[in-house]
Short mmCIF file of C-alpha atoms in Angstrom, two decimals:
data_model
loop_
_atom_site.label_atom_id
_atom_site.label_comp_id
_atom_site.label_asym_id
_atom_site.label_seq_id
_atom_site.Cartn_x
_atom_site.Cartn_y
_atom_site.Cartn_z
CA MET L 1 245.39 -124.51 -71.69
CA SER L 2 248.25 -126.61 -70.56
CA TRP L 3 249.13 -127.75 -74.06
CA LEU L 4 250.68 -124.35 -74.46
CA GLY L 5 253.32 -124.91 -72.04
CA ASP L 6 255.82 -122.19 -71.16
CA GLU L 7 254.77 -120.20 -74.34
CA LEU L 8 252.18 -118.19 -72.05
CA ASP L 9 255.06 -116.59 -70.26
CA ASP L 10 255.88 -114.70 -73.42
CA PHE L 11 252.56 -112.81 -73.21
CA GLU L 12 252.82 -111.72 -69.48
CA GLU L 13 253.80 -108.20 -70.46
CA PHE L 14 250.14 -107.82 -72.08
CA ASP L 15 248.32 -108.86 -68.88
CA GLU L 16 245.64 -106.34 -68.22
CA SER L 17 244.07 -107.71 -65.19
CA SER L 18 245.39 -104.77 -63.17
CA ILE L 19 243.62 -102.03 -65.22
CA ARG L 20 240.55 -100.58 -63.40
CA THR L 21 237.63 -99.65 -65.73
CA ARG L 22 234.58 -97.43 -64.85
CA PRO L 23 231.18 -99.28 -64.39
CA ASN L 24 229.68 -96.90 -67.03
CA PRO L 25 231.08 -97.65 -70.44
CA LYS L 26 230.43 -94.13 -71.74
CA ALA L 27 232.73 -92.82 -68.85
CA ASN L 28 230.09 -89.96 -67.84
CA ARG L 29 227.97 -89.65 -64.98
CA PRO L 30 224.15 -90.83 -65.11
CA ARG L 31 221.73 -88.33 -65.96
CA THR L 32 219.48 -87.33 -62.92
CA LYS L 33 215.69 -86.41 -62.93
CA ARG L 34 216.24 -83.87 -60.37
CA ARG L 35 215.96 -80.28 -61.70
CA PRO L 36 217.39 -77.22 -59.91
CA ALA L 37 214.65 -75.36 -57.79
CA HIS L 38 215.56 -71.92 -59.33
CA GLU L 39 214.53 -70.26 -56.07
CA ASP L 40 215.91 -67.04 -57.62
CA ALA L 41 213.36 -67.06 -60.50
CA GLN L 42 211.53 -64.00 -61.26
CA ILE L 43 207.80 -63.94 -62.30
CA GLY L 44 206.70 -62.44 -65.50
CA ARG L 45 203.90 -62.01 -67.84
CA ILE L 46 204.01 -63.60 -71.37
CA LEU L 47 203.27 -60.91 -73.85
CA GLY L 48 203.84 -62.94 -76.92
CA VAL L 49 205.95 -65.52 -78.96
CA ASP L 50 207.69 -65.19 -82.18
CA ARG L 51 209.59 -68.19 -83.83
CA GLY L 52 210.42 -69.93 -80.31
CA ARG L 53 211.28 -66.72 -78.40
CA TYR L 54 208.89 -65.47 -75.87
CA SER L 55 208.45 -61.71 -74.88
CA VAL L 56 208.23 -61.58 -71.04
CA LEU L 57 207.32 -58.60 -69.05
CA LEU L 58 209.07 -58.45 -65.51
CA ASP L 59 208.50 -56.36 -62.61
CA GLU L 60 205.05 -55.36 -64.01
CA ASP L 61 203.93 -51.88 -62.74
CA GLY L 62 207.10 -51.75 -60.65
CA PRO L 63 209.94 -49.22 -60.81
CA ASP L 64 212.20 -51.78 -63.02
CA GLU L 65 209.49 -52.83 -65.25
CA ARG L 66 210.98 -54.24 -68.50
CA ALA L 67 210.43 -56.76 -71.39
CA VAL L 68 213.03 -59.56 -71.85
CA ILE L 69 213.35 -62.18 -74.52
CA ALA L 70 213.46 -65.77 -73.13
CA ALA L 71 213.49 -69.34 -74.46
CA ARG L 72 211.86 -72.32 -72.66
CA ALA L 73 214.02 -74.76 -70.78
CA ARG L 74 214.43 -78.30 -72.13
CA GLU L 75 212.18 -79.79 -69.52
CA LEU L 76 209.17 -77.79 -70.65
CA ARG L 77 209.31 -78.82 -74.21
CA ARG L 78 206.10 -80.74 -73.93
CA THR L 79 204.30 -77.86 -71.92
CA PRO L 80 202.30 -75.30 -73.88
CA ILE L 81 203.37 -71.89 -73.01
CA VAL L 82 200.79 -69.15 -74.28
CA THR L 83 200.11 -65.43 -74.08
CA GLY L 84 198.99 -64.49 -70.71
CA ASP L 85 200.88 -67.21 -68.81
CA ARG L 86 202.87 -66.17 -65.74
CA ALA L 87 206.16 -67.68 -66.27
CA ARG L 88 209.28 -68.24 -63.87
CA ILE L 89 212.29 -66.70 -65.54
CA VAL L 90 216.06 -67.24 -64.87
CA GLY L 91 219.34 -66.26 -66.37
CA ASP L 92 220.04 -62.95 -67.93
CA THR L 93 216.82 -61.02 -67.13
CA SER L 94 218.45 -57.47 -67.73
CA GLY L 95 216.48 -56.96 -70.99
CA ASP L 96 219.62 -55.66 -72.80
CA GLU L 97 219.75 -56.21 -76.45
CA GLY L 98 221.20 -59.52 -77.39
CA THR L 99 220.40 -61.22 -74.07
CA LEU L 100 218.46 -64.29 -73.47
CA ALA L 101 216.62 -65.41 -70.39
CA ARG L 102 215.26 -68.93 -69.75
CA ILE L 103 211.60 -70.12 -68.83
CA VAL L 104 211.87 -72.86 -66.19
CA GLY L 105 208.29 -73.04 -64.96
CA ILE L 106 204.58 -72.00 -65.38
CA VAL L 107 202.71 -70.27 -62.42
CA GLU L 108 199.35 -72.21 -61.87
CA ARG L 109 196.67 -70.80 -64.33
CA THR L 110 193.58 -68.97 -63.22
CA SER L 111 191.82 -69.85 -66.42
CA LEU L 112 192.69 -71.32 -69.78
CA LEU L 113 190.84 -70.63 -73.04
CA ARG L 114 190.81 -73.48 -75.38
CA ARG L 115 189.46 -74.64 -78.63
CA SER L 116 189.58 -77.77 -80.70
CA ALA L 117 190.02 -78.48 -84.54
CA ASP L 118 186.31 -79.53 -84.61
CA ASP L 119 183.66 -80.88 -82.23
CA THR L 120 184.89 -84.55 -82.25
CA ASP L 121 188.61 -83.76 -81.80
CA GLN L 122 189.47 -84.03 -77.87
CA VAL L 123 192.91 -82.56 -78.77
CA GLU L 124 192.70 -79.07 -77.36
CA ARG L 125 194.55 -75.92 -78.60
CA VAL L 126 195.23 -73.42 -75.90
CA ILE L 127 194.73 -70.02 -76.96
CA VAL L 128 195.30 -67.80 -73.83
CA ALA L 129 195.88 -68.14 -70.30
CA ASN L 130 194.70 -66.34 -67.18
CA ALA L 131 192.17 -64.12 -68.97
CA ASP L 132 189.04 -63.27 -66.90
CA GLN L 133 187.03 -61.53 -69.67
CA MET L 134 186.45 -62.39 -73.41
CA LEU L 135 185.12 -59.51 -75.76
CA VAL L 136 183.38 -61.13 -78.75
CA VAL L 137 183.55 -58.84 -81.79
CA VAL L 138 181.09 -59.27 -84.50
CA ALA L 139 179.90 -57.12 -87.44
CA ALA L 140 176.18 -56.21 -88.27
CA ALA L 141 176.99 -56.50 -91.72
CA ASP L 142 179.78 -57.15 -94.21
CA PRO L 143 180.43 -59.83 -93.34
CA GLU L 144 176.94 -61.18 -91.84
CA PRO L 145 176.89 -61.90 -88.35
CA ARG L 146 177.01 -65.57 -87.45
CA ALA L 147 174.94 -66.10 -84.32
CA ARG L 148 176.07 -69.89 -84.13
CA LEU L 149 179.86 -68.80 -84.08
CA VAL L 150 179.18 -66.30 -81.34
CA ASP L 151 177.28 -69.07 -79.45
CA ARG L 152 180.50 -71.08 -79.71
CA TYR L 153 182.73 -68.36 -78.30
CA LEU L 154 180.13 -68.09 -75.44
CA VAL L 155 180.36 -71.78 -74.65
CA ALA L 156 184.25 -71.70 -74.63
CA ALA L 157 184.06 -68.63 -72.29
CA LEU L 158 181.75 -70.25 -69.74
CA ASP L 159 183.60 -73.48 -69.95
CA ALA L 160 186.79 -71.63 -68.98
CA GLY L 161 184.99 -69.44 -66.25
CA ILE L 162 185.57 -66.22 -68.27
CA ARG L 163 183.06 -63.33 -68.48
CA PRO L 164 181.78 -62.52 -71.91
CA LEU L 165 181.25 -59.42 -73.57
CA LEU L 166 179.98 -58.41 -77.05
CA VAL L 167 180.76 -55.62 -79.43
CA VAL L 168 178.64 -55.28 -82.74
CA THR L 169 180.54 -53.14 -85.21
CA LYS L 170 179.16 -51.63 -88.38
CA THR L 171 175.93 -50.80 -86.91
CA ASP L 172 175.73 -48.03 -89.62
CA LEU L 173 175.35 -50.62 -92.25
CA ALA L 174 172.50 -52.73 -90.65
CA ASP L 175 170.30 -52.69 -87.49
CA PRO L 176 171.49 -55.47 -85.19
CA ALA L 177 168.22 -55.79 -83.14
CA ASP L 178 167.25 -59.09 -84.63
CA PHE L 179 170.60 -60.57 -84.16
CA LEU L 180 170.97 -59.33 -80.56
CA SER L 181 167.49 -60.86 -79.81
CA HIS L 182 169.20 -64.09 -80.16
CA PHE L 183 171.05 -63.53 -76.91
CA GLU L 184 168.28 -62.52 -74.66
CA GLY L 185 168.29 -64.19 -71.24
CA LEU L 186 172.21 -64.48 -71.28
CA ASP L 187 174.32 -62.21 -68.84
CA LEU L 188 175.91 -60.38 -71.79
CA ARG L 189 177.11 -56.69 -71.75
CA VAL L 190 176.61 -55.47 -75.40
CA PHE L 191 178.32 -52.42 -77.04
CA THR L 192 177.37 -51.17 -80.41
CA SER L 193 179.87 -49.37 -82.85
CA SER L 194 179.51 -47.52 -86.07
CA ARG L 195 181.86 -45.80 -88.25
CA GLY L 196 182.78 -42.37 -86.50
CA GLU L 197 180.94 -43.65 -83.32
CA MET L 198 183.09 -46.03 -81.57
CA PRO L 199 182.38 -46.37 -77.81
CA LEU L 200 186.06 -46.40 -76.82
CA ASP L 201 185.35 -44.93 -73.34
CA GLU L 202 182.54 -47.39 -72.55
CA ILE L 203 184.65 -50.49 -73.71
CA GLY L 204 187.88 -49.07 -72.22
CA ALA L 205 186.03 -48.67 -68.71
CA ALA L 206 185.20 -52.40 -69.03
CA LEU L 207 188.70 -53.30 -69.59
CA ILE L 208 190.27 -51.77 -66.64
CA GLY L 209 191.49 -54.11 -63.89
CA HIS L 210 190.96 -57.20 -66.33
CA SER L 211 192.75 -59.27 -68.82
CA THR L 212 190.44 -59.28 -71.70
CA VAL L 213 190.94 -61.67 -74.72
CA PHE L 214 189.35 -60.14 -77.90
CA VAL L 215 188.05 -62.83 -80.35
CA GLY L 216 186.01 -62.44 -83.68
CA HIS L 217 185.49 -63.87 -87.27
CA SER L 218 188.06 -62.26 -89.67
CA GLY L 219 187.05 -59.02 -91.15
CA VAL L 220 184.72 -57.83 -88.38
CA GLY L 221 186.86 -54.87 -87.41
CA LYS L 222 188.58 -56.40 -84.43
CA SER L 223 192.05 -55.27 -85.23
CA THR L 224 190.61 -51.68 -85.95
CA LEU L 225 189.09 -51.65 -82.36
CA VAL L 226 192.27 -52.95 -80.87
CA ASN L 227 194.37 -50.13 -82.64
CA ALA L 228 191.77 -47.57 -81.44
CA LEU L 229 192.09 -48.74 -77.87
CA VAL L 230 195.80 -49.18 -77.95
CA PRO L 231 197.09 -46.75 -80.34
CA ASP L 232 200.60 -48.04 -80.50
CA ALA L 233 199.37 -51.51 -81.03
CA ARG L 234 199.94 -51.38 -84.95
CA ARG L 235 197.65 -54.40 -85.57
CA ALA L 236 197.30 -55.25 -89.31
CA THR L 237 193.78 -54.54 -90.61
CA GLY L 238 192.18 -55.80 -93.74
CA HIS L 239 188.86 -55.70 -95.79
CA VAL L 240 186.12 -58.21 -96.68
CA ASN L 241 186.27 -59.97 -99.98
CA GLU L 242 183.13 -58.69 -101.95
CA VAL L 243 182.52 -62.18 -103.57
CA THR L 244 182.93 -64.53 -100.71
CA GLY L 245 181.84 -62.21 -97.90
CA ARG L 246 184.99 -63.52 -95.95
CA GLY L 247 187.49 -61.52 -94.19
CA ARG L 248 191.23 -61.74 -94.66
CA HIS L 249 193.34 -62.87 -91.78
CA THR L 250 195.26 -59.83 -90.66
CA SER L 251 196.46 -60.60 -87.20
CA SER L 252 198.52 -63.76 -87.26
CA SER L 253 199.60 -64.06 -83.66
CA THR L 254 198.28 -63.66 -80.15
CA VAL L 255 199.73 -60.90 -78.24
CA SER L 256 198.97 -58.96 -74.83
CA LEU L 257 198.83 -55.27 -75.06
CA ARG L 258 198.39 -52.75 -72.30
CA TYR L 259 195.41 -50.48 -72.28
CA THR L 260 195.79 -47.25 -70.30
CA SER L 261 193.52 -44.32 -69.49
CA ALA L 262 193.21 -41.85 -66.88
CA SER L 263 191.11 -44.16 -64.90
CA GLY L 264 193.28 -47.21 -64.88
CA SER L 265 194.83 -49.81 -66.96
CA GLY L 266 194.18 -53.39 -68.21
CA TRP L 267 195.40 -56.11 -70.82
CA VAL L 268 193.86 -56.43 -74.27
CA ILE L 269 194.87 -59.82 -75.64
CA ASP L 270 194.32 -59.75 -79.43
CA THR L 271 194.01 -63.09 -81.21
CA PRO L 272 194.03 -63.98 -84.92
CA GLY L 273 190.55 -64.15 -86.55
CA VAL L 274 188.89 -67.54 -86.99
CA ARG L 275 186.20 -68.84 -88.93
CA SER L 276 185.44 -71.89 -86.80
CA PHE L 277 185.80 -72.74 -83.09
CA GLY L 278 185.63 -76.48 -82.17
CA LEU L 279 184.22 -77.37 -78.67
CA GLY L 280 185.38 -81.13 -78.48
CA HIS L 281 187.18 -80.35 -75.03
CA VAL L 282 184.28 -78.52 -73.27
CA ASP L 283 182.41 -80.04 -70.21
CA PRO L 284 178.59 -79.25 -70.53
CA ALA L 285 178.33 -79.11 -66.68
CA ASN L 286 180.44 -75.95 -66.84
CA ILE L 287 178.07 -74.28 -69.17
CA LEU L 288 175.03 -75.07 -66.84
CA ALA L 289 177.26 -73.81 -63.74
CA ALA L 290 177.22 -70.45 -65.45
CA TYR L 291 173.54 -70.10 -64.93
CA THR L 292 173.49 -70.19 -61.24
CA GLU L 293 169.90 -70.10 -60.45
CA LEU L 294 169.20 -72.78 -63.20
CA ALA L 295 172.04 -75.09 -61.86
CA GLU L 296 170.27 -75.07 -58.43
CA ILE L 297 166.93 -76.35 -60.04
CA ALA L 298 168.79 -78.77 -62.14
CA GLU L 299 170.14 -80.55 -59.06
CA ASN L 300 166.36 -82.17 -59.12
CA CYS L 301 166.84 -83.52 -62.53
CA PRO L 302 167.63 -87.35 -63.11
CA ARG L 303 170.97 -88.58 -63.61
CA GLY L 304 172.29 -88.03 -67.22
CA CYS L 305 169.46 -85.22 -68.11
CA THR L 306 170.57 -83.19 -71.03
CA HIS L 307 168.43 -80.27 -70.04
CA LEU L 308 167.24 -79.72 -73.41
CA ALA L 309 163.82 -78.93 -74.51
CA ASP L 310 162.90 -82.44 -75.14
CA ALA L 311 164.38 -84.09 -71.95
CA GLU L 312 162.00 -86.17 -70.16
CA ASP L 313 161.50 -85.31 -66.46
CA CYS L 314 163.78 -82.41 -66.59
CA ALA L 315 163.35 -80.25 -63.59
CA LEU L 316 164.20 -77.14 -65.48
CA ASN L 317 161.39 -77.80 -68.19
CA GLU L 318 159.00 -78.55 -65.55
CA ALA L 319 159.77 -75.15 -63.71
CA ALA L 320 159.16 -73.38 -66.97
CA ALA L 321 156.02 -75.07 -67.76
CA ASP L 322 154.38 -74.40 -64.20
CA GLY L 323 155.41 -70.79 -64.08
CA THR L 324 158.18 -71.25 -61.53
CA LEU L 325 160.98 -69.54 -63.71
CA GLY L 326 159.08 -66.57 -64.58
CA GLU L 327 159.42 -64.70 -67.97
CA THR L 328 163.18 -63.94 -67.32
CA GLY L 329 163.84 -67.40 -66.22
CA ARG L 330 162.18 -68.97 -69.27
CA ALA L 331 164.35 -66.52 -71.30
CA ARG L 332 167.47 -67.76 -69.52
CA LEU L 333 166.56 -71.41 -69.95
CA ASP L 334 166.11 -70.78 -73.67
CA SER L 335 169.62 -69.29 -73.62
CA LEU L 336 171.11 -72.32 -71.81
CA GLN L 337 169.48 -74.77 -74.12
CA ARG L 338 170.60 -73.06 -77.17
CA LEU L 339 174.20 -73.17 -75.89
CA LEU L 340 173.85 -76.75 -75.03
CA THR L 341 172.41 -77.50 -78.29
CA THR L 342 175.39 -75.81 -79.99
CA PHE L 343 177.69 -77.69 -77.92
CA GLY L 344 176.04 -81.04 -78.80
CA GLY L 345 175.66 -80.25 -82.58
#
């Protein structure tokens, strides 16, 4: 650069060597992965969700019980938050009109009811969290009962560790005896209901102290039953198409409703009616585990045993053949094998 001679001196006033620059070209602090602990967060029950806004019950059964509206925090955008979840809430938790709290975490779930789009789909759809009972509602007629769909509900319940119950509605239209014989051997409490004779007291007694998810095919009278148990629920009801025999979807969202009586209270979780229930996410071992006495015998089965009727060297089939199981045990085995067949097919 010597060829420029003294001409460089003319540019000394533009020398920027003394200017200090930030190492971060965007001149801002780098983002941290550390999140606030939110030690002041309150725990609430998720009652439902509507267009990204969650209804959350705080101070449940306490003197300051109130429902607040909340949005999920950004860090939870990939976390499914469903009805029944116990959520950690911060922000404006007054519940006043126009306020918005924030969900910053989910308490560990005790159960998770799921379904998949079909039996080959491993992507699960979370339906409800923390339920301990499932009430399956099916009609004796109009529409005709579908034992296979009920089997699928039962498989999903047993997989989640949830106790199943069954309500058969519209028994004034048809005798459900043949249909109910399909479930002999299964620990399943059954209620029957007809027009004008709905066993609300008996069903209500089974709900006290529990969180019960109601499921059923469209048009079976599930929403009618929910409205009878929880008068202020105002769940939409519909009718069955006379041509197709199918019910119209009336309940479009999953919502928790409080059941109350003189004897106590519980939670009714109403879900939209479905016509299919995929089991791609289910672990067959959880179905067997629900049959405690059979699971003990199955410990002597060869590795990889399917426990189906045609399984070779199956300890369960051998116990049935030599009379070890007895009549009740054989009925229980038939029930287990039917559910395993439903799962596999």
